[in-house]
Amino acid sequence: MRSGGLPAFLLAATVAVALSGPARAAYYHDLEKNRQPCSDCHIQHYGNDSPKVEPGGPFGQLLVRATTNKLCFFCHDGSDPKAPDVLAPVTMYAGSGAETSGAGFFGNSGGADDPNGHDLGVSKATPFGSRAMTLTCASCHDPHGTPNYRNVLTTPAGGTGVAVVMGTDVYREVPPGDPPSAAASTSTYRSSNEGYKANTSKWCVECHDALKPHVGGSARVVNHHLVDVPIDGAGYATDPAHWAGGTGSGFGAATGDAVEGVPRLRFQVAGATNLASSRVVSTSNQLMCGSCHLAHGGSFRKGLVWPYLDGGSPPDANSGCQQCHNY
């Protein structure tokens, strides 16, 4: 055994823990169907000459890379066309009918601030939250899989947590390829592949907990934007008919095309029972965190899907706001 290696009994226990994922009905990293073999992330005997193994190990849980983020970006940096690319620059969604993936992309692989999205590997206070955190990909996702949308953890901040179950809270048109393929992954992970019913905003405020009073509330407030409330709610400064109509101020074919207007923001339908019903546009559609923000980040500040906070007065600066408010 290599110096620094694990005793046989500890190796067995480590591998048992690593393989505990399949019982959780994975939708993405599906180990049961060998959609992603264990050997993509773990190595049974550290020290072989596999090119995927980073020098300097062995690493915890017999991972082939030293850190969680390094491990995830080994596939998700665009180098594997079958895996969704979450690291800028991203081109895989061009021509897919959507401008980005459902969660967008990170501006860097970790260790530096990203003004356009979540920071990875940086210890800092959680915006609109009560804790300091150092995020890794595994802060939000379970690499072995969950029944949730995009393998997100049910309890990202501990406690009872919030499930965002695929087929119950979120509906999907195109499933992942089996086996994976570049075309199927592009179709699966694009932002237009899902319809939403509930719980995505509640999941976000597990960490951004100062916003909890503004999720599903009904009282008009001035310090934070309400989410999970209908656009036609009483007393709101909105134009429900304009939202339902889908034309005019705020609505456009593409973001950044020098013409005012962006594609319709994502929304949720509280009474949805399937994909078709979750996509029905009406005055009672609800805004959610993912209507305005991309979970990973994107091209614009604060992970917004349009350049509301970017300088230079771009034509689309107010487009997202106008879709609901039409001032």
Tab-separated table of C-alpha atoms in Angstrom:
chain	number	residue	atom	x	y	z
A	1	MET	CA	0.000	0.000	0.000
A	2	ARG	CA	1.270	3.500	-0.839
A	3	SER	CA	2.514	5.619	2.027
A	4	GLY	CA	-0.423	7.711	3.167
A	5	GLY	CA	-2.969	5.242	1.767
A	6	LEU	CA	-6.009	3.943	3.630
A	7	PRO	CA	-6.209	0.667	5.607
A	8	ALA	CA	-8.434	-1.938	3.984
A	9	PHE	CA	-11.261	-1.585	6.535
A	10	LEU	CA	-11.313	2.208	6.134
A	11	LEU	CA	-11.165	1.923	2.362
A	12	ALA	CA	-14.220	-0.335	2.436
A	13	ALA	CA	-16.116	2.102	4.642
A	14	THR	CA	-15.161	5.045	2.425
A	15	VAL	CA	-16.289	3.305	-0.730
A	16	ALA	CA	-19.557	2.282	0.972
A	17	VAL	CA	-20.261	5.918	1.830
A	18	ALA	CA	-19.334	7.026	-1.665
A	19	LEU	CA	-21.764	4.547	-3.186
A	20	SER	CA	-24.722	5.488	-1.006
A	21	GLY	CA	-26.208	7.756	-3.681
A	22	PRO	CA	-28.181	5.343	-5.911
A	23	ALA	CA	-30.821	4.730	-3.238
A	24	ARG	CA	-31.809	8.380	-3.568
A	25	ALA	CA	-33.281	8.020	-7.066
A	26	ALA	CA	-30.798	10.177	-8.916
A	27	TYR	CA	-32.041	12.008	-11.992
A	28	TYR	CA	-28.683	13.208	-13.285
A	29	HIS	CA	-25.587	11.466	-11.916
A	30	ASP	CA	-27.387	8.156	-12.219
A	31	LEU	CA	-25.007	5.521	-10.878
A	32	GLU	CA	-27.537	2.716	-11.138
A	33	LYS	CA	-27.626	3.064	-14.923
A	34	ASN	CA	-23.875	3.681	-15.084
A	35	ARG	CA	-24.677	7.104	-16.502
A	36	GLN	CA	-21.651	8.276	-14.559
A	37	PRO	CA	-19.350	5.468	-13.367
A	38	CYS	CA	-17.913	5.759	-9.850
A	39	SER	CA	-14.457	5.861	-11.443
A	40	ASP	CA	-15.201	9.258	-12.958
A	41	CYS	CA	-14.735	10.765	-9.487
A	42	HIS	CA	-13.197	8.092	-7.234
A	43	ILE	CA	-10.194	5.843	-7.572
A	44	GLN	CA	-9.953	2.505	-5.818
A	45	HIS	CA	-6.165	2.480	-5.392
A	46	TYR	CA	-4.517	5.865	-5.406
A	47	GLY	CA	-1.251	5.965	-7.268
A	48	ASN	CA	-2.015	4.664	-10.728
A	49	ASP	CA	-1.031	6.656	-13.776
A	50	SER	CA	-4.525	7.644	-14.930
A	51	PRO	CA	-4.395	11.122	-16.510
A	52	LYS	CA	-7.498	12.161	-14.583
A	53	VAL	CA	-5.765	11.729	-11.210
A	54	GLU	CA	-4.313	14.963	-9.858
A	55	PRO	CA	-0.812	14.640	-8.347
A	56	GLY	CA	-0.409	15.199	-4.624
A	57	GLY	CA	-2.949	12.749	-3.216
A	58	PRO	CA	-4.404	10.633	-1.910
A	59	PHE	CA	-7.357	12.925	-1.378
A	60	GLY	CA	-10.335	12.567	0.931
A	61	GLN	CA	-12.931	9.932	-0.055
A	62	LEU	CA	-10.460	8.710	-2.678
A	63	LEU	CA	-11.425	11.520	-5.037
A	64	VAL	CA	-9.298	12.011	-8.129
A	65	ARG	CA	-9.017	15.777	-7.569
A	66	ALA	CA	-7.905	17.737	-4.541
A	67	THR	CA	-11.029	19.891	-4.112
A	68	THR	CA	-14.716	19.606	-4.820
A	69	ASN	CA	-14.678	22.443	-7.336
A	70	LYS	CA	-11.707	20.996	-9.211
A	71	LEU	CA	-13.517	17.691	-9.411
A	72	CYS	CA	-16.737	19.199	-10.759
A	73	PHE	CA	-15.022	21.458	-13.269
A	74	PHE	CA	-13.028	18.512	-14.604
A	75	CYS	CA	-16.187	17.715	-16.617
A	76	HIS	CA	-18.349	20.823	-16.316
A	77	ASP	CA	-15.932	23.382	-17.780
A	78	GLY	CA	-16.939	22.733	-21.386
A	79	SER	CA	-14.274	20.114	-22.020
A	80	ASP	CA	-16.863	17.298	-21.997
A	81	PRO	CA	-19.631	18.063	-24.520
A	82	LYS	CA	-21.941	15.538	-22.811
A	83	ALA	CA	-21.844	17.465	-19.513
A	84	PRO	CA	-23.541	20.835	-18.991
A	85	ASP	CA	-20.951	23.605	-19.180
A	86	VAL	CA	-21.132	25.896	-16.131
A	87	LEU	CA	-17.882	27.831	-16.538
A	88	ALA	CA	-17.487	30.881	-18.790
A	89	PRO	CA	-17.201	31.115	-21.718
A	90	VAL	CA	-20.203	28.944	-22.597
A	91	THR	CA	-21.340	28.230	-26.152
A	92	MET	CA	-23.253	24.947	-25.863
A	93	TYR	CA	-26.709	26.581	-25.666
A	94	ALA	CA	-26.311	28.665	-28.822
A	95	GLY	CA	-29.082	27.644	-31.202
A	96	SER	CA	-30.895	25.636	-28.512
A	97	GLY	CA	-33.850	27.993	-28.256
A	98	ALA	CA	-32.575	29.377	-24.950
A	99	GLU	CA	-29.874	31.907	-24.154
A	100	THR	CA	-28.346	30.009	-21.264
A	101	SER	CA	-28.720	26.958	-19.054
A	102	GLY	CA	-31.248	26.888	-16.251
A	103	ALA	CA	-28.639	28.026	-13.728
A	104	GLY	CA	-26.289	30.012	-15.976
A	105	PHE	CA	-22.546	29.911	-15.449
A	106	PHE	CA	-19.713	30.964	-13.152
A	107	GLY	CA	-17.250	33.648	-14.146
A	108	ASN	CA	-14.300	31.724	-12.704
A	109	SER	CA	-13.533	28.312	-11.234
A	110	GLY	CA	-13.155	29.557	-7.672
A	111	GLY	CA	-11.049	31.678	-5.351
A	112	ALA	CA	-12.040	35.067	-6.758
A	113	ASP	CA	-15.065	37.328	-6.481
A	114	ASP	CA	-17.616	37.076	-9.272
A	115	PRO	CA	-19.775	40.225	-9.512
A	116	ASN	CA	-22.090	38.388	-11.910
A	117	GLY	CA	-22.981	35.442	-9.716
A	118	HIS	CA	-22.175	33.177	-6.813
A	119	ASP	CA	-18.578	33.099	-5.595
A	120	LEU	CA	-16.863	29.728	-5.294
A	121	GLY	CA	-14.083	29.151	-2.795
A	122	VAL	CA	-14.390	32.615	-1.232
A	123	SER	CA	-15.343	33.043	2.415
A	124	LYS	CA	-17.804	35.894	2.776
A	125	ALA	CA	-21.114	36.900	4.276
A	126	THR	CA	-24.215	35.562	2.553
A	127	PRO	CA	-26.108	38.405	0.836
A	128	PHE	CA	-29.485	38.816	2.553
A	129	GLY	CA	-28.450	36.020	4.898
A	130	SER	CA	-27.343	35.428	8.459
A	131	ARG	CA	-24.171	33.400	7.922
A	132	ALA	CA	-20.757	33.448	6.327
A	133	MET	CA	-20.073	30.669	3.845
A	134	THR	CA	-17.431	29.321	1.502
A	135	LEU	CA	-19.363	27.841	-1.391
A	136	THR	CA	-18.420	24.777	-3.348
A	137	CYS	CA	-20.522	23.041	-5.977
A	138	ALA	CA	-21.494	20.520	-3.270
A	139	SER	CA	-22.925	23.314	-1.118
A	140	CYS	CA	-25.980	23.171	-3.365
A	141	HIS	CA	-25.766	19.873	-5.292
A	142	ASP	CA	-25.441	16.251	-4.227
A	143	PRO	CA	-22.979	14.628	-6.662
A	144	HIS	CA	-24.591	11.223	-6.132
A	145	GLY	CA	-28.040	12.495	-6.987
A	146	THR	CA	-31.349	13.411	-5.393
A	147	PRO	CA	-34.963	13.383	-6.627
A	148	ASN	CA	-34.727	17.177	-6.729
A	149	TYR	CA	-34.355	19.551	-9.638
A	150	ARG	CA	-30.735	19.492	-10.840
A	151	ASN	CA	-29.671	17.231	-7.955
A	152	VAL	CA	-29.978	20.113	-5.484
A	153	LEU	CA	-29.715	19.275	-1.805
A	154	THR	CA	-32.913	19.312	0.225
A	155	THR	CA	-31.087	20.942	3.153
A	156	PRO	CA	-28.381	23.243	1.740
A	157	ALA	CA	-28.260	25.162	5.032
A	158	GLY	CA	-29.209	22.350	7.431
A	159	GLY	CA	-32.475	22.077	9.294
A	160	THR	CA	-35.620	20.630	7.778
A	161	GLY	CA	-34.872	22.026	4.326
A	162	VAL	CA	-36.994	22.382	1.210
A	163	ALA	CA	-37.381	19.769	-1.513
A	164	VAL	CA	-37.738	20.872	-5.137
A	165	VAL	CA	-38.874	17.570	-6.586
A	166	MET	CA	-38.682	16.944	-10.306
A	167	GLY	CA	-42.137	15.974	-11.527
A	168	THR	CA	-43.858	17.568	-8.535
A	169	ASP	CA	-42.486	21.095	-8.090
A	170	VAL	CA	-40.631	21.369	-11.395
A	171	TYR	CA	-41.583	19.701	-14.675
A	172	ARG	CA	-39.244	18.761	-17.476
A	173	GLU	CA	-39.779	18.387	-21.208
A	174	VAL	CA	-36.545	16.674	-22.286
A	175	PRO	CA	-34.888	14.191	-19.885
A	176	PRO	CA	-31.137	13.572	-19.723
A	177	GLY	CA	-29.745	11.316	-22.420
A	178	ASP	CA	-29.291	7.668	-21.583
A	179	PRO	CA	-26.495	7.227	-22.418
A	180	PRO	CA	-25.450	10.909	-22.304
A	181	SER	CA	-24.925	12.791	-25.539
A	182	ALA	CA	-23.985	16.352	-26.399
A	183	ALA	CA	-27.320	17.038	-28.102
A	184	ALA	CA	-29.392	15.610	-25.256
A	185	SER	CA	-27.457	17.533	-22.613
A	186	THR	CA	-27.903	20.797	-24.492
A	187	SER	CA	-31.651	20.189	-24.730
A	188	THR	CA	-31.969	19.007	-21.127
A	189	TYR	CA	-30.139	21.763	-19.292
A	190	ARG	CA	-31.233	24.791	-21.317
A	191	SER	CA	-33.295	27.322	-19.373
A	192	SER	CA	-36.402	26.737	-21.482
A	193	ASN	CA	-36.624	23.018	-20.684
A	194	GLU	CA	-38.548	23.349	-17.423
A	195	GLY	CA	-41.849	24.549	-16.093
A	196	TYR	CA	-42.205	25.580	-12.461
A	197	LYS	CA	-44.875	25.121	-9.827
A	198	ALA	CA	-43.399	25.781	-6.369
A	199	ASN	CA	-40.537	25.726	-3.871
A	200	THR	CA	-37.618	27.076	-5.902
A	201	SER	CA	-37.716	30.432	-4.114
A	202	LYS	CA	-38.185	28.771	-0.728
A	203	TRP	CA	-35.099	26.712	-1.486
A	204	CYS	CA	-33.034	29.823	-2.279
A	205	VAL	CA	-33.980	31.536	0.967
A	206	GLU	CA	-32.719	28.590	2.983
A	207	CYS	CA	-29.379	30.431	2.746
A	208	HIS	CA	-30.623	33.938	1.932
A	209	ASP	CA	-32.836	33.716	4.993
A	210	ALA	CA	-33.390	37.437	5.489
A	211	LEU	CA	-35.680	37.215	2.464
A	212	LYS	CA	-37.966	34.565	3.959
A	213	PRO	CA	-40.678	37.075	4.979
A	214	HIS	CA	-40.942	38.162	1.341
A	215	VAL	CA	-41.601	34.710	-0.127
A	216	GLY	CA	-45.292	34.018	-0.564
A	217	GLY	CA	-46.287	37.115	1.374
A	218	SER	CA	-49.183	39.304	0.402
A	219	ALA	CA	-48.439	42.667	2.009
A	220	ARG	CA	-46.853	45.269	-0.247
A	221	VAL	CA	-43.333	46.122	0.910
A	222	VAL	CA	-40.740	48.657	-0.178
A	223	ASN	CA	-37.461	47.107	0.963
A	224	HIS	CA	-37.499	43.802	-0.952
A	225	HIS	CA	-39.277	42.413	-3.981
A	226	LEU	CA	-41.989	39.899	-3.179
A	227	VAL	CA	-41.818	36.466	-4.830
A	228	ASP	CA	-44.263	33.556	-5.055
A	229	VAL	CA	-47.166	35.979	-5.347
A	230	PRO	CA	-49.436	36.428	-8.397
A	231	ILE	CA	-48.670	39.263	-10.783
A	232	ASP	CA	-52.299	40.384	-10.540
A	233	GLY	CA	-52.218	40.539	-6.729
A	234	ALA	CA	-54.268	43.330	-5.188
A	235	GLY	CA	-52.351	46.547	-4.637
A	236	TYR	CA	-49.299	45.627	-6.717
A	237	ALA	CA	-47.853	48.194	-9.113
A	238	THR	CA	-48.052	45.760	-12.014
A	239	ASP	CA	-49.738	45.551	-15.397
A	240	PRO	CA	-51.062	41.973	-15.528
A	241	ALA	CA	-52.591	42.401	-18.985
A	242	HIS	CA	-49.240	43.545	-20.371
A	243	TRP	CA	-47.528	40.464	-18.906
A	244	ALA	CA	-50.161	38.154	-20.330
A	245	GLY	CA	-50.056	39.830	-23.741
A	246	GLY	CA	-46.309	39.290	-24.113
A	247	THR	CA	-45.655	42.145	-26.540
A	248	GLY	CA	-44.529	45.710	-26.232
A	249	SER	CA	-42.227	47.201	-23.617
A	250	GLY	CA	-39.905	44.650	-22.029
A	251	PHE	CA	-40.558	41.809	-24.460
A	252	GLY	CA	-38.076	40.981	-27.193
A	253	ALA	CA	-36.407	38.253	-29.188
A	254	ALA	CA	-32.982	38.318	-27.555
A	255	THR	CA	-30.985	39.960	-24.789
A	256	GLY	CA	-28.274	42.330	-25.965
A	257	ASP	CA	-29.395	42.629	-29.588
A	258	ALA	CA	-29.477	46.456	-29.397
A	259	VAL	CA	-33.281	46.370	-29.485
A	260	GLU	CA	-35.225	46.945	-26.272
A	261	GLY	CA	-36.809	43.799	-24.906
A	262	VAL	CA	-35.740	40.359	-23.658
A	263	PRO	CA	-37.356	36.897	-23.841
A	264	ARG	CA	-40.183	36.318	-21.388
A	265	LEU	CA	-38.916	35.799	-17.846
A	266	ARG	CA	-39.419	32.417	-16.239
A	267	PHE	CA	-42.447	32.113	-13.982
A	268	GLN	CA	-44.298	29.561	-11.910
A	269	VAL	CA	-47.907	28.391	-11.945
A	270	ALA	CA	-49.150	27.546	-8.459
A	271	GLY	CA	-51.792	25.071	-9.596
A	272	ALA	CA	-49.733	23.268	-12.233
A	273	THR	CA	-50.135	19.510	-12.508
A	274	ASN	CA	-47.818	18.820	-15.444
A	275	LEU	CA	-45.435	20.505	-17.865
A	276	ALA	CA	-48.164	21.881	-20.128
A	277	SER	CA	-50.076	23.526	-17.289
A	278	SER	CA	-46.868	24.945	-15.795
A	279	ARG	CA	-46.246	26.853	-19.023
A	280	VAL	CA	-49.631	28.525	-19.375
A	281	VAL	CA	-49.187	32.303	-19.399
A	282	SER	CA	-51.820	34.167	-17.382
A	283	THR	CA	-52.260	37.212	-15.198
A	284	SER	CA	-51.969	34.994	-12.102
A	285	ASN	CA	-48.469	33.711	-12.947
A	286	GLN	CA	-46.012	34.049	-10.075
A	287	LEU	CA	-42.589	35.604	-9.976
A	288	MET	CA	-39.849	33.484	-8.397
A	289	CYS	CA	-36.169	34.043	-7.615
A	290	GLY	CA	-35.283	32.267	-10.864
A	291	SER	CA	-37.399	34.699	-12.861
A	292	CYS	CA	-34.790	37.386	-12.470
A	293	HIS	CA	-31.634	35.551	-11.352
A	294	LEU	CA	-29.525	32.658	-12.585
A	295	ALA	CA	-28.406	30.450	-9.711
A	296	HIS	CA	-24.791	30.156	-10.832
A	297	GLY	CA	-24.554	33.573	-12.462
A	298	GLY	CA	-24.243	34.830	-15.996
A	299	SER	CA	-23.393	37.768	-18.195
A	300	PHE	CA	-24.880	40.473	-15.980
A	301	ARG	CA	-24.309	41.729	-12.466
A	302	LYS	CA	-25.883	39.883	-9.534
A	303	GLY	CA	-26.758	36.971	-11.795
A	304	LEU	CA	-29.641	38.901	-13.360
A	305	VAL	CA	-30.961	37.725	-16.708
A	306	TRP	CA	-30.961	41.236	-18.130
A	307	PRO	CA	-28.480	44.136	-17.641
A	308	TYR	CA	-30.434	46.050	-14.986
A	309	LEU	CA	-27.324	46.920	-12.927
A	310	ASP	CA	-24.798	47.167	-15.749
A	311	GLY	CA	-23.469	50.569	-16.800
A	312	GLY	CA	-23.680	52.247	-20.162
A	313	SER	CA	-27.506	52.454	-20.364
A	314	PRO	CA	-28.016	49.352	-22.539
A	315	PRO	CA	-31.395	49.184	-24.317
A	316	ASP	CA	-32.427	46.179	-22.203
A	317	ALA	CA	-31.639	47.800	-18.843
A	318	ASN	CA	-35.283	47.987	-17.745
A	319	SER	CA	-36.746	45.239	-19.906
A	320	GLY	CA	-37.202	42.605	-17.210
A	321	CYS	CA	-38.982	45.097	-14.981
A	322	GLN	CA	-41.207	46.305	-17.785
A	323	GLN	CA	-42.627	42.871	-18.521
A	324	CYS	CA	-44.543	42.954	-15.238
A	325	HIS	CA	-44.789	46.652	-14.459
A	326	ASN	CA	-44.981	48.470	-17.836
A	327	TYR	CA	-44.411	51.936	-16.435
